[in-house]
Amino acid sequence: MVVSPNSQRAPRSAAIPSIRDVAAAAGVSYQTVSRVLNDSPRVRSETRTAVLGAIERLGFRPSRAARALSLGRARGITVVTSNTVLYGYAATLQGIEEAARAEGMAMGIRVVESAEPAEVKQTVDYVSDASAGGVVVIAFDPMGTAVLEALPEHVPAVAAAEPAAPDRGRVAIALDERRAAADATEHLLALGHRTVHHVATPSEGRSSGRQAGWRDALERAGVEVPEVLSCGWDIGSAYAAGQWLSTQARTTAILCGNDDIAQGVRRALYDAGKDVPGDVSIVGFDDIPGSAYWTPALTTVRMDFAGLGQACYRAAVAELTGQAQPVPVLVPPSLVLRESTAPPPSA
Amino acid sequence: MVVSPNSQRAPRSAAIPSIRDVAAAAGVSYQTVSRVLNDSPRVRSETRTAVLGAIERLGFRPSRAARALSLGRARGITVVTSNTVLYGYAATLQGIEEAARAEGMAMGIRVVESAEPAEVKQTVDYVSDASAGGVVVIAFDPMGTAVLEALPEHVPAVAAAEPAAPDRGRVAIALDERRAAADATEHLLALGHRTVHHVATPSEGRSSGRQAGWRDALERAGVEVPEVLSCGWDIGSAYAAGQWLSTQARTTAILCGNDDIAQGVRRALYDAGKDVPGDVSIVGFDDIPGSAYWTPALTTVRMDFAGLGQACYRAAVAELTGQAQPVPVLVPPSLVLRESTAPPPSA
DNA sequence: CGCCTGAGTGTGAACGGTCACATGGCCAAG
DNA sequence: CTTGGCCATGTGACCGTTCACACTCAGGCG
């Protein structure tokens, strides 16, 4: 009639071993095991060996959840991004992931789809939780920026991309998009084009690096700065932008906000009977894997997203552990010349 | 000289509020707060209101780490995948992420780069941890399959893709790739092609759905089954496969393992002076966003990766919470006819 | 010879939740 | 009027780890 007096929550037998089981097996206290796990110098090497043996024998793995609770913050990284599929975002994500995995760190992802206060707040709450660990905010766009600004100071976070307003001493790491865009624009001008049109991604503000670099180059050359065409992330809207540009007889060179946009623009020009690069030259941005195999192969700017991700990971861990900031070394963007650019028809 | 007797770890003042702070503010016990958080019916609505008010006032958010520790498993999802960038993987990942976020669930990612025992073990250890929560293994390839097989029974996990050997009652959800490949192959045969060549992704085994469907269709039509060309994930190797195929005069139709491969093959044919679809027809697989804008626009098979991800998420949560399995409804793959297929030149 | 120091180890408490069980009040049935 | 049971709530223990501090035992020095 009486219930078993020892009815624990889990069957104590086949349970996952804890630090105390290891301690018992090694004949030491749980604290000593903890010290071994954290490489404390205060352990006799003999004792250490015994503990490590017990760990091996029992197949013990420290609980990330318990650590996070005790430490106040998880030893891991959460990435906040507005997108996981677009190349720039995905490649940065991959860079972070590889760096994290190499060090045995956990990684989580949280997407912010809009910059609306409610969603930004949810995201901030999410990463404010102890189990989020260090935070990397991919702030290529308004969504990321909004999160960055709303983040409480006590959350260890870094930004990928330059902050619009230098943000309360938050570490920010960025690729030199301004220089990259200027290089691409100058390449087109050097080929003899009168000016260069620009089709921008939704992530670009007027002060964004890509747009600023393009404008810089045009102004330095003293040529007309055409109005920027904005389009969405979907290639369909890039196609529409391309259609419009193909009606403008004076358009001979286009700098596209990314390679996907270049693809849509190129097809629109094709459908309008314009040859690339014979009639119009096109430059993309990002160097996505397929762009070398298009017809024509795309001239574009290669960006070191993987390096950016890696640098962000390191900075986030430094922020999390309170250690000194190593200076990140990023590969500068480079213009990759292929088949989609040539002198304008008249030249 | 004496150290402050109450020097806690964190400054107790500005600390993040806990369930006990809320309890004090609402004038109830911490257990009652816990009950409110878990929608227990055993709380007077009046009391509930008071607690919710206190939660609001203090800006309290339950700690995921503490929950995971107490419950034994985190309320969240970890996705195991061999890749995060390739379209099929990334799109599935996105489907999972959206479903998880909609329910306020945490999401983590763990990549397995190889099927080597050491790496598989590390991955298994990683997701065995309580804080991993439910697990979705994207088992499109040998890496995923290896992890799935090595996963201890007590880890709540489901697979995306059919298990090679039905795996100890693990839930597995798959897209009907076999049917999809058969449809694509039949489309080419119906156009008059003698047979259809196949360039396979690294993920395909002989028994994979794509390869089996292709073979099915050829055998049903009673035509020759050419040797499968295997290539890597990089488009360069697809280009090489395309070069080889362009030397075979009898090749008039190619089913590519995915759209990226189709891109490489198409460029190789172009460089060899072969017209698509005039000389050779090409069908891709996946319907990546750009494929509608290529020249020629790619005929391909659209796959509902987002739906797959969503279904996997639901199944993983069901596994995690021990609830009944809802039957997942997946959109069947569909052949999207565009410009890259036509009757063979002789016909 | 006693005291101090420090290396090596152990004990208690805390992190923020949840579960099991105890308790008190109220109403209906005996 | 008692008793039994249910509803609403409270108390203690526990999840697995780390931190703060206490303790023991040697060795060096005054």
CSV table of C-alpha atoms (C1' of nucleotides) in Angstrom, one decimal, chain B residues 9 20 27-32 35 41-44 47 69-70, chain D residues 6-21:
chain,number,residue,atom,x,y,z
B,9,ARG,CA,27.9,37.0,-6.5
B,20,ARG,CA,10.7,34.4,-5.8
B,27,GLY,CA,2.1,38.4,-2.0
B,28,VAL,CA,2.0,34.7,-2.8
B,29,SER,CA,4.5,31.8,-2.7
B,30,TYR,CA,6.9,31.0,-5.4
B,31,GLN,CA,5.1,27.8,-6.2
B,32,THR,CA,2.0,29.8,-7.1
B,35,ARG,CA,1.7,27.4,-11.4
B,41,PRO,CA,-5.9,25.2,-13.4
B,42,ARG,CA,-5.4,25.2,-9.7
B,43,VAL,CA,-5.1,28.9,-9.3
B,44,ARG,CA,-7.8,31.3,-8.4
B,47,THR,CA,-4.6,35.3,-7.7
B,69,LEU,CA,18.0,21.9,-15.3
B,70,SER,CA,14.9,21.3,-13.3
D,6,DC,C1',-11.5,18.9,-3.0
D,7,DC,C1',-9.7,23.4,-4.0
D,8,DA,C1',-6.1,26.8,-3.4
D,9,DT,C1',-1.9,27.5,-1.7
D,10,DG,C1',2.6,26.8,0.9
D,11,DT,C1',7.0,24.1,2.3
D,12,DG,C1',11.0,21.2,1.5
D,13,DA,C1',13.9,18.9,-1.6
D,14,DC,C1',16.1,18.5,-5.8
D,15,DC,C1',18.2,19.2,-10.7
D,16,DG,C1',24.1,19.7,-11.6
D,17,DT,C1',27.2,23.0,-11.3
D,18,DT,C1',30.2,26.8,-9.3
D,19,DC,C1',31.7,30.1,-5.6
D,20,DA,C1',33.1,31.3,-0.9
D,21,DC,C1',35.1,29.7,2.8
